[in-house]
mmCIF file of C-alpha atoms and ligand atoms in Angstrom:
data_model
loop_
_atom_site.group_PDB
_atom_site.id
_atom_site.type_symbol
_atom_site.label_atom_id
_atom_site.label_comp_id
_atom_site.label_asym_id
_atom_site.label_seq_id
_atom_site.Cartn_x
_atom_site.Cartn_y
_atom_site.Cartn_z
ATOM 1 C CA TYR A 8 0.000 0.000 0.000
ATOM 2 C CA SER A 9 1.268 3.419 -0.887
ATOM 3 C CA ASN A 10 0.147 6.885 -0.050
ATOM 4 C CA ASP A 11 1.852 8.159 -3.158
ATOM 5 C CA SER A 12 -0.939 9.682 -5.264
ATOM 6 C CA SER A 13 1.004 9.012 -8.448
ATOM 7 C CA VAL A 14 0.427 5.277 -8.097
ATOM 8 C CA ALA A 15 -3.019 5.345 -6.441
ATOM 9 C CA PRO A 16 -5.909 4.590 -8.824
ATOM 10 C CA LYS A 17 -7.486 7.792 -10.078
ATOM 11 C CA LEU A 18 -11.045 8.195 -8.877
ATOM 12 C CA PHE A 19 -13.188 10.292 -11.224
ATOM 13 C CA VAL A 20 -14.608 13.136 -9.174
ATOM 14 C CA PRO A 21 -16.987 15.099 -11.402
ATOM 15 C CA LYS A 22 -16.773 18.882 -11.166
ATOM 16 C CA PHE A 23 -18.982 21.775 -12.197
ATOM 17 C CA GLU A 24 -17.752 21.546 -15.809
ATOM 18 C CA ASP A 25 -18.836 17.904 -15.967
ATOM 19 C CA TYR A 26 -22.350 18.696 -14.759
ATOM 20 C CA GLN A 27 -22.537 21.608 -17.212
ATOM 21 C CA LYS A 28 -21.780 19.045 -19.958
ATOM 22 C CA VAL A 29 -24.734 16.949 -18.801
ATOM 23 C CA TYR A 30 -26.874 20.105 -18.721
ATOM 24 C CA ASN A 31 -25.812 20.928 -22.295
ATOM 25 C CA GLU A 32 -26.641 17.402 -23.456
ATOM 26 C CA ILE A 33 -30.152 17.648 -21.990
ATOM 27 C CA ALA A 34 -30.642 21.126 -23.488
ATOM 28 C CA ASN A 35 -29.543 19.912 -26.906
ATOM 29 C CA ARG A 36 -31.861 16.896 -26.736
ATOM 30 C CA LEU A 37 -34.724 19.260 -25.814
ATOM 31 C CA GLU A 38 -33.962 21.263 -28.950
ATOM 32 C CA GLU A 39 -33.678 18.129 -31.125
ATOM 33 C CA LYS A 40 -36.800 16.340 -29.935
ATOM 34 C CA GLU A 41 -39.230 19.137 -30.685
ATOM 35 C CA ASP A 42 -41.893 16.885 -32.198
ATOM 36 C CA TYR A 43 -43.152 15.863 -28.753
ATOM 37 C CA ASP A 44 -46.391 17.273 -27.321
ATOM 38 C CA ASP A 45 -46.471 21.098 -27.610
ATOM 39 C CA GLY A 46 -42.929 21.102 -28.995
ATOM 40 C CA SER A 47 -40.890 20.223 -25.930
ATOM 41 C CA TYR A 48 -40.100 17.547 -23.382
ATOM 42 C CA GLY A 49 -39.416 20.428 -20.979
ATOM 43 C CA PRO A 50 -42.721 20.355 -19.087
ATOM 44 C CA VAL A 51 -42.706 16.595 -18.493
ATOM 45 C CA LEU A 52 -39.094 16.810 -17.254
ATOM 46 C CA VAL A 53 -40.167 19.446 -14.734
ATOM 47 C CA ARG A 54 -42.990 17.169 -13.648
ATOM 48 C CA LEU A 55 -40.591 14.217 -13.215
ATOM 49 C CA ALA A 56 -38.308 16.298 -10.954
ATOM 50 C CA TRP A 57 -41.332 17.533 -8.986
ATOM 51 C CA HIS A 58 -42.795 14.050 -8.450
ATOM 52 C CA ALA A 59 -39.389 12.694 -7.464
ATOM 53 C CA SER A 60 -39.122 15.443 -4.811
ATOM 54 C CA GLY A 61 -42.729 15.915 -3.691
ATOM 55 C CA THR A 62 -42.935 12.579 -1.888
ATOM 56 C CA TYR A 63 -40.941 14.068 0.978
ATOM 57 C CA ASP A 64 -42.291 13.774 4.523
ATOM 58 C CA LYS A 65 -40.530 16.017 6.995
ATOM 59 C CA GLU A 66 -41.660 13.996 10.056
ATOM 60 C CA THR A 67 -40.081 10.722 8.963
ATOM 61 C CA GLY A 68 -37.466 12.170 6.592
ATOM 62 C CA THR A 69 -38.599 9.681 3.939
ATOM 63 C CA GLY A 70 -39.134 10.383 0.246
ATOM 64 C CA GLY A 71 -37.705 13.291 -1.707
ATOM 65 C CA SER A 72 -35.374 13.398 -4.685
ATOM 66 C CA ASN A 73 -32.591 11.393 -3.027
ATOM 67 C CA GLY A 74 -33.052 7.868 -4.371
ATOM 68 C CA ALA A 75 -34.865 8.125 -7.715
ATOM 69 C CA THR A 76 -37.109 5.333 -6.487
ATOM 70 C CA MET A 77 -39.677 6.083 -9.209
ATOM 71 C CA ARG A 78 -37.527 3.803 -11.383
ATOM 72 C CA PHE A 79 -39.205 0.916 -9.573
ATOM 73 C CA SER A 80 -42.647 -0.504 -9.200
ATOM 74 C CA PRO A 81 -44.739 0.167 -7.103
ATOM 75 C CA GLU A 82 -43.781 3.876 -7.226
ATOM 76 C CA SER A 83 -43.634 4.028 -11.030
ATOM 77 C CA ASP A 84 -47.188 2.622 -11.103
ATOM 78 C CA HIS A 85 -48.687 5.144 -8.703
ATOM 79 C CA GLY A 86 -51.549 6.930 -10.487
ATOM 80 C CA ALA A 87 -49.925 10.330 -9.984
ATOM 81 C CA ASN A 88 -46.857 9.170 -11.921
ATOM 82 C CA ALA A 89 -48.726 8.098 -15.052
ATOM 83 C CA GLY A 90 -46.906 9.321 -18.156
ATOM 84 C CA LEU A 91 -43.595 10.067 -16.467
ATOM 85 C CA LYS A 92 -41.963 7.111 -18.238
ATOM 86 C CA ALA A 93 -41.699 9.453 -21.233
ATOM 87 C CA ALA A 94 -39.462 11.739 -19.185
ATOM 88 C CA ARG A 95 -37.391 8.898 -17.703
ATOM 89 C CA ASP A 96 -36.884 7.358 -21.174
ATOM 90 C CA PHE A 97 -35.881 10.747 -22.610
ATOM 91 C CA LEU A 98 -33.035 10.834 -20.072
ATOM 92 C CA GLU A 99 -31.743 7.252 -20.577
ATOM 93 C CA PRO A 100 -29.335 8.164 -23.413
ATOM 94 C CA VAL A 101 -27.989 10.999 -21.225
ATOM 95 C CA LYS A 102 -27.354 8.549 -18.379
ATOM 96 C CA ALA A 103 -25.647 6.187 -20.853
ATOM 97 C CA LYS A 104 -23.336 8.970 -22.049
ATOM 98 C CA PHE A 105 -22.530 10.162 -18.501
ATOM 99 C CA PRO A 106 -22.757 6.965 -16.410
ATOM 100 C CA TRP A 107 -21.081 8.642 -13.418
ATOM 101 C CA ILE A 108 -24.150 10.773 -12.624
ATOM 102 C CA THR A 109 -26.778 9.231 -10.354
ATOM 103 C CA TYR A 110 -30.361 9.031 -11.617
ATOM 104 C CA SER A 111 -31.393 11.172 -8.650
ATOM 105 C CA ASP A 112 -28.992 13.980 -9.590
ATOM 106 C CA LEU A 113 -29.806 13.582 -13.295
ATOM 107 C CA TRP A 114 -33.604 13.905 -12.878
ATOM 108 C CA ILE A 115 -33.207 17.066 -10.816
ATOM 109 C CA LEU A 116 -30.589 18.504 -13.168
ATOM 110 C CA ALA A 117 -33.066 17.863 -15.998
ATOM 111 C CA GLY A 118 -35.768 19.780 -14.116
ATOM 112 C CA VAL A 119 -33.390 22.709 -13.617
ATOM 113 C CA CYS A 120 -32.321 22.586 -17.261
ATOM 114 C CA ALA A 121 -35.929 22.447 -18.515
ATOM 115 C CA ILE A 122 -36.962 25.460 -16.411
ATOM 116 C CA GLN A 123 -33.999 27.515 -17.608
ATOM 117 C CA GLU A 124 -34.297 26.471 -21.257
ATOM 118 C CA MET A 125 -38.013 27.366 -21.205
ATOM 119 C CA MET A 126 -37.001 30.970 -20.381
ATOM 120 C CA GLY A 127 -37.499 30.586 -16.665
ATOM 121 C CA PRO A 128 -35.227 31.894 -13.900
ATOM 122 C CA THR A 129 -31.881 30.306 -13.111
ATOM 123 C CA VAL A 130 -32.333 27.638 -10.456
ATOM 124 C CA PRO A 131 -29.224 27.000 -8.318
ATOM 125 C CA TYR A 132 -28.210 23.334 -8.078
ATOM 126 C CA ARG A 133 -26.232 21.123 -5.743
ATOM 127 C CA ALA A 134 -25.075 17.605 -6.641
ATOM 128 C CA GLY A 135 -24.759 14.668 -4.284
ATOM 129 C CA ARG A 136 -27.952 12.607 -4.431
ATOM 130 C CA GLN A 137 -27.485 8.844 -4.151
ATOM 131 C CA ASP A 138 -29.706 6.286 -5.862
ATOM 132 C CA ARG A 139 -31.536 3.944 -3.524
ATOM 133 C CA ASP A 140 -33.247 0.636 -4.118
ATOM 134 C CA VAL A 141 -36.851 -0.492 -4.305
ATOM 135 C CA ALA A 142 -37.132 -0.682 -0.514
ATOM 136 C CA ALA A 143 -37.010 3.139 -0.376
ATOM 137 C CA CYS A 144 -40.150 3.534 -2.560
ATOM 138 C CA THR A 145 -42.693 5.816 -0.886
ATOM 139 C CA PRO A 146 -46.312 4.787 -0.277
ATOM 140 C CA ASP A 147 -48.977 5.960 -2.729
ATOM 141 C CA GLY A 148 -50.877 9.133 -1.870
ATOM 142 C CA ARG A 149 -48.064 11.566 -1.018
ATOM 143 C CA LEU A 150 -48.572 13.763 -4.094
ATOM 144 C CA PRO A 151 -51.517 16.172 -4.392
ATOM 145 C CA ASP A 152 -54.912 15.100 -5.740
ATOM 146 C CA ALA A 153 -56.122 17.480 -8.473
ATOM 147 C CA ALA A 154 -59.774 16.937 -7.534
ATOM 148 C CA GLN A 155 -59.294 18.438 -4.079
ATOM 149 C CA ALA A 156 -59.082 21.975 -2.691
ATOM 150 C CA GLN A 157 -57.168 24.196 -0.239
ATOM 151 C CA ASP A 158 -57.327 22.000 2.876
ATOM 152 C CA HIS A 159 -55.818 19.118 0.942
ATOM 153 C CA LEU A 160 -53.144 21.348 -0.638
ATOM 154 C CA ARG A 161 -52.148 22.605 2.820
ATOM 155 C CA ASN A 162 -52.010 19.049 4.222
ATOM 156 C CA ILE A 163 -49.810 17.840 1.397
ATOM 157 C CA PHE A 164 -47.450 20.805 1.104
ATOM 158 C CA TYR A 165 -47.151 21.521 4.845
ATOM 159 C CA ARG A 166 -46.042 17.867 5.166
ATOM 160 C CA MET A 167 -43.113 18.739 2.868
ATOM 161 C CA GLY A 168 -42.389 21.874 4.905
ATOM 162 C CA PHE A 169 -43.807 24.630 2.676
ATOM 163 C CA ASN A 170 -45.888 27.672 3.673
ATOM 164 C CA ASP A 171 -48.806 29.351 1.869
ATOM 165 C CA GLN A 172 -46.643 31.724 -0.175
ATOM 166 C CA GLU A 173 -44.445 28.844 -1.305
ATOM 167 C CA ILE A 174 -47.450 26.718 -2.277
ATOM 168 C CA VAL A 175 -48.765 29.478 -4.544
ATOM 169 C CA ALA A 176 -45.307 30.119 -6.040
ATOM 170 C CA LEU A 177 -44.915 26.408 -6.830
ATOM 171 C CA CYS A 178 -48.303 26.272 -8.575
ATOM 172 C CA GLY A 179 -46.977 28.754 -11.154
ATOM 173 C CA ALA A 180 -45.253 25.759 -12.754
ATOM 174 C CA HIS A 181 -48.626 25.092 -14.337
ATOM 175 C CA ALA A 182 -47.796 27.838 -16.831
ATOM 176 C CA LEU A 183 -45.948 24.889 -18.373
ATOM 177 C CA GLY A 184 -47.278 21.815 -20.099
ATOM 178 C CA ARG A 185 -50.687 20.290 -20.203
ATOM 179 C CA CYS A 186 -52.976 17.574 -18.899
ATOM 180 C CA HIS A 187 -53.251 14.382 -20.938
ATOM 181 C CA SER A 188 -56.469 12.354 -20.949
ATOM 182 C CA ASP A 189 -54.451 9.122 -21.156
ATOM 183 C CA ARG A 190 -52.363 10.056 -18.098
ATOM 184 C CA SER A 191 -54.273 11.974 -15.411
ATOM 185 C CA GLY A 192 -57.613 11.875 -17.231
ATOM 186 C CA TYR A 193 -57.717 15.682 -17.363
ATOM 187 C CA SER A 194 -57.247 17.500 -20.648
ATOM 188 C CA GLY A 195 -55.637 20.654 -21.981
ATOM 189 C CA PRO A 196 -53.036 23.328 -21.185
ATOM 190 C CA TRP A 197 -53.261 26.068 -18.537
ATOM 191 C CA THR A 198 -51.787 28.810 -20.729
ATOM 192 C CA PHE A 199 -51.368 29.766 -24.392
ATOM 193 C CA SER A 200 -47.562 29.307 -24.204
ATOM 194 C CA PRO A 201 -47.028 25.954 -22.455
ATOM 195 C CA THR A 202 -43.338 25.727 -23.337
ATOM 196 C CA VAL A 203 -42.363 29.153 -21.944
ATOM 197 C CA LEU A 204 -42.350 29.927 -18.238
ATOM 198 C CA THR A 205 -44.262 33.143 -17.452
ATOM 199 C CA ASN A 206 -46.637 34.376 -14.747
ATOM 200 C CA ASP A 207 -49.560 33.877 -17.152
ATOM 201 C CA TYR A 208 -51.020 31.126 -14.966
ATOM 202 C CA TYR A 209 -51.800 33.688 -12.242
ATOM 203 C CA LYS A 210 -53.021 36.327 -14.695
ATOM 204 C CA LEU A 211 -55.389 33.879 -16.372
ATOM 205 C CA LEU A 212 -56.688 32.610 -13.026
ATOM 206 C CA LEU A 213 -57.666 36.179 -12.078
ATOM 207 C CA GLU A 214 -58.668 37.621 -15.433
ATOM 208 C CA GLU A 215 -60.575 34.875 -17.243
ATOM 209 C CA LYS A 216 -64.059 33.640 -16.480
ATOM 210 C CA TRP A 217 -63.866 29.950 -15.616
ATOM 211 C CA GLN A 218 -66.736 27.498 -16.021
ATOM 212 C CA TRP A 219 -67.116 23.758 -15.546
ATOM 213 C CA LYS A 220 -66.224 21.897 -18.717
ATOM 214 C CA LYS A 221 -69.110 19.828 -19.996
ATOM 215 C CA TRP A 222 -67.705 16.428 -20.819
ATOM 216 C CA ASN A 223 -67.489 12.848 -19.600
ATOM 217 C CA GLY A 224 -64.054 13.301 -18.062
ATOM 218 C CA PRO A 225 -63.141 14.297 -14.493
ATOM 219 C CA LYS A 226 -64.446 17.652 -13.198
ATOM 220 C CA GLN A 227 -62.275 20.489 -14.535
ATOM 221 C CA TYR A 228 -62.697 24.118 -15.522
ATOM 222 C CA GLU A 229 -62.390 25.732 -18.961
ATOM 223 C CA ASP A 230 -62.050 29.401 -19.872
ATOM 224 C CA LYS A 231 -65.377 30.774 -21.038
ATOM 225 C CA LYS A 232 -63.874 32.837 -23.869
ATOM 226 C CA THR A 233 -61.916 30.265 -25.891
ATOM 227 C CA GLN A 234 -62.721 26.981 -24.133
ATOM 228 C CA THR A 235 -59.172 25.852 -24.886
ATOM 229 C CA LEU A 236 -57.516 26.465 -21.508
ATOM 230 C CA MET A 237 -58.080 24.483 -18.339
ATOM 231 C CA MET A 238 -57.841 24.701 -14.567
ATOM 232 C CA LEU A 239 -57.972 21.783 -12.142
ATOM 233 C CA PRO A 240 -60.163 22.038 -9.053
ATOM 234 C CA ALA A 241 -56.863 22.257 -7.099
ATOM 235 C CA ASP A 242 -55.759 25.233 -9.250
ATOM 236 C CA MET A 243 -59.029 27.049 -8.682
ATOM 237 C CA ALA A 244 -58.611 26.522 -4.929
ATOM 238 C CA ILE A 245 -55.775 29.047 -4.874
ATOM 239 C CA ILE A 246 -58.144 31.859 -5.822
ATOM 240 C CA GLN A 247 -60.998 30.521 -3.716
ATOM 241 C CA ASP A 248 -58.836 30.710 -0.595
ATOM 242 C CA LYS A 249 -58.300 34.291 0.657
ATOM 243 C CA LYS A 250 -54.742 33.793 1.895
ATOM 244 C CA PHE A 251 -53.621 31.980 -1.248
ATOM 245 C CA LYS A 252 -55.331 34.573 -3.451
ATOM 246 C CA GLU A 253 -53.239 37.422 -2.025
ATOM 247 C CA TRP A 254 -50.135 35.694 -3.398
ATOM 248 C CA VAL A 255 -51.816 34.977 -6.739
ATOM 249 C CA LYS A 256 -52.333 38.748 -7.056
ATOM 250 C CA VAL A 257 -48.700 39.470 -6.181
ATOM 251 C CA TYR A 258 -47.375 37.062 -8.815
ATOM 252 C CA ALA A 259 -49.916 38.109 -11.470
ATOM 253 C CA ALA A 260 -48.747 41.713 -11.105
ATOM 254 C CA ASP A 261 -44.987 41.108 -10.993
ATOM 255 C CA ASN A 262 -43.200 38.523 -13.131
ATOM 256 C CA ASP A 263 -39.798 39.368 -11.632
ATOM 257 C CA LYS A 264 -41.096 38.691 -8.132
ATOM 258 C CA PHE A 265 -42.599 35.409 -9.380
ATOM 259 C CA PHE A 266 -39.281 34.356 -10.957
ATOM 260 C CA GLN A 267 -37.363 35.197 -7.786
ATOM 261 C CA ASP A 268 -39.709 33.279 -5.481
ATOM 262 C CA PHE A 269 -40.181 30.417 -7.948
ATOM 263 C CA SER A 270 -36.428 29.876 -8.245
ATOM 264 C CA ALA A 271 -36.030 29.785 -4.456
ATOM 265 C CA VAL A 272 -38.968 27.474 -3.812
ATOM 266 C CA VAL A 273 -38.058 25.062 -6.613
ATOM 267 C CA LYS A 274 -34.500 24.813 -5.251
ATOM 268 C CA LYS A 275 -35.985 24.013 -1.842
ATOM 269 C CA LEU A 276 -38.343 21.416 -3.368
ATOM 270 C CA PHE A 277 -35.542 19.742 -5.328
ATOM 271 C CA GLU A 278 -33.372 19.471 -2.183
ATOM 272 C CA LEU A 279 -35.955 18.120 0.276
ATOM 273 C CA GLY A 280 -34.444 15.309 2.308
ATOM 274 C CA VAL A 281 -31.123 15.263 0.457
ATOM 275 C CA PRO A 282 -28.176 14.637 2.821
ATOM 276 C CA PHE A 283 -25.632 16.899 1.089
ATOM 277 C CA LYS A 284 -22.083 16.632 2.368
ATOM 278 C CA GLU A 285 -20.924 19.660 4.291
ATOM 279 C CA GLY A 286 -19.367 22.219 2.017
ATOM 280 C CA THR A 287 -21.200 21.047 -1.129
ATOM 281 C CA GLU A 288 -20.962 23.860 -3.680
ATOM 282 C CA THR A 289 -24.017 25.532 -5.174
ATOM 283 C CA TRP A 290 -23.807 25.930 -8.953
ATOM 284 C CA THR A 291 -25.751 27.828 -11.577
ATOM 285 C CA PHE A 292 -25.676 26.439 -15.081
ATOM 286 C CA LYS A 293 -25.281 28.524 -18.191
ATOM 287 C CA PRO A 294 -28.365 28.283 -20.431
ATOM 288 C CA VAL A 295 -27.794 26.876 -23.898
ATOM 289 C CA ASN A 296 -30.749 27.838 -26.085
ATOM 290 C CA ALA A 297 -32.648 30.231 -23.809
HETATM 291 ZN ZN1 ZEM B 301 -48.687 19.605 -11.628
HETATM 292 N N1 ZEM B 301 -50.080 18.452 -12.623
HETATM 293 N N2 ZEM B 301 -49.820 19.499 -9.923
HETATM 294 N N3 ZEM B 301 -47.272 20.616 -10.637
HETATM 295 N N4 ZEM B 301 -47.592 19.641 -13.304
HETATM 296 C C1 ZEM B 301 -50.050 18.106 -13.934
HETATM 297 C C2 ZEM B 301 -49.103 18.489 -14.867
HETATM 298 C C3 ZEM B 301 -47.980 19.233 -14.568
HETATM 299 C C4 ZEM B 301 -51.058 18.898 -9.776
HETATM 300 C C5 ZEM B 301 -51.650 17.996 -10.695
HETATM 301 O O1 ZEM B 301 -52.646 17.168 -10.247
HETATM 302 C C6 ZEM B 301 -51.218 17.895 -12.053
HETATM 303 C C7 ZEM B 301 -47.290 21.000 -9.318
HETATM 304 C C8 ZEM B 301 -48.382 20.901 -8.483
HETATM 305 C C9 ZEM B 301 -49.563 20.211 -8.798
HETATM 306 C C10 ZEM B 301 -46.381 20.274 -13.445
HETATM 307 C C11 ZEM B 301 -45.591 20.799 -12.421
HETATM 308 C C12 ZEM B 301 -46.020 20.934 -11.116
HETATM 309 C C13 ZEM B 301 -51.174 17.299 -14.240
HETATM 310 C C14 ZEM B 301 -51.464 16.696 -15.610
HETATM 311 C C15 ZEM B 301 -51.908 17.172 -13.080
HETATM 312 C C16 ZEM B 301 -53.221 16.400 -12.962
HETATM 313 C C17 ZEM B 301 -50.715 15.379 -15.792
HETATM 314 C C18 ZEM B 301 -50.964 14.790 -17.171
HETATM 315 O O2 ZEM B 301 -52.113 14.428 -17.450
HETATM 316 O O3 ZEM B 301 -49.995 14.693 -17.956
HETATM 317 C C19 ZEM B 301 -51.609 19.265 -8.495
HETATM 318 C C20 ZEM B 301 -52.947 18.847 -7.916
HETATM 319 C C21 ZEM B 301 -50.702 20.089 -7.901
HETATM 320 C C22 ZEM B 301 -50.884 20.759 -6.578
HETATM 321 C C23 ZEM B 301 -50.740 22.038 -6.429
HETATM 322 C C24 ZEM B 301 -46.004 21.540 -8.937
HETATM 323 C C25 ZEM B 301 -45.648 22.030 -7.537
HETATM 324 C C26 ZEM B 301 -45.205 21.486 -10.059
HETATM 325 C C27 ZEM B 301 -43.779 21.880 -10.244
HETATM 326 C C28 ZEM B 301 -43.118 22.724 -9.465
HETATM 327 C C29 ZEM B 301 -46.014 20.307 -14.842
HETATM 328 C C30 ZEM B 301 -44.768 20.989 -15.450
HETATM 329 C C31 ZEM B 301 -47.025 19.648 -15.547
HETATM 330 C C32 ZEM B 301 -47.126 19.434 -17.054
HETATM 331 C C33 ZEM B 301 -46.596 18.081 -17.448
HETATM 332 C C34 ZEM B 301 -46.708 17.799 -18.925
HETATM 333 O O4 ZEM B 301 -46.490 16.638 -19.295
HETATM 334 O O5 ZEM B 301 -46.991 18.691 -19.727
#
C-alpha cells in the first residue's frame, strides 16, 4: 500500500464543468426532440423532478429526490406518476453517455435545465444525491390530488415543509405543459404558451371567467372565452382561498417577483431530504438555447 498519489488509482470526481456538460446534453436533446407534445419535453421533465421530490415527509425524513425510487414498481405505477416514463426514457441516453451521474442527480438537473431552457429563472443546483433501491419507494398518496381543494393542498405541502406563499409560487409551474387524458384523465393546457415559463397562470386565473367543462371526463374548468384552456379544481382553490389569493395577485402583477420566489422554492423542493455533504458547492448552469 502506498500513499503516493502518483500510483493510487485515479477516482473520477466530477466537477462543475462535468455537470454543465450533462446540462448541455439535456438542453440539446430538448432542442432536437421538438416533435413531442407542444414542442418540448421540458414540461414533463419538470414534472418528473417535482414528483421525485414531492414525496418528501418532513416527520419521517422519507421520500424526496434522493433515491430516484420512481424507477421501480410500485412507485412508477402510482396513479400520480402516469406518463412520467416518457421523461425517464428521454433521459436514458444521457445517463448512458454520462454513467457517473446518479439518476437522482440527473432527474433534478433535468428539471433545472428544462426550467432555464423554457425561459425561466436560473435555479441554483447542488449535486450529491445517491440512488436507492426499491425498498425506499414511498407509499402511494403523497402527491396532491387534483380533484381536491385548499385543505388538501395545505395538508400535502405543509407535510413537505412549505408555507402558503411557497405553495402558490410552486403552482406557477402550471404555466408549463398540459394535462393528458391518457395520463391523469384531465385534458388541456393552462396557458397559451405551455413551453415558456411566465406568470400567465396567475393572470389567467384572475382575469378569465372559468366554467365547468361539460364532458365525460373528471371535473375540470375551462375558460369561457376560448374553451381551450383548463384549470384543475386544485388550481381554482388558490383563488378561492383568501390567503392563497393574495399571493396569486402578487405574482400576477410582478413577473420578476414570481421568478425570484419560484427559483427559491423550486430549489428548496428539489433538495428536500437530500443529505448533502458539508461544504457542497451551489452551482448555476449557463443556459444553452434560452
Ligand atoms: Zn402539476 N399536474 N400538480 N405541478 N404539473 C399536472 C401536470 C404538470 C397537480 C396535478 O394534479 C397535475 C405541481 C403541483 C400540482 C407540473 C408541475 C407541477 C397534471 C397533468 C396534473 C393532474 C398530468 C398529465 O395528465 O400529464 C396538483 C394537484 C398540484 C398541486 C398544487 C407543482 C408544484 C409542479 C412543479 C413545481 C407540470 C410541469 C405539468 C405538465 C406536465 C406535462 O407533461 O406537460
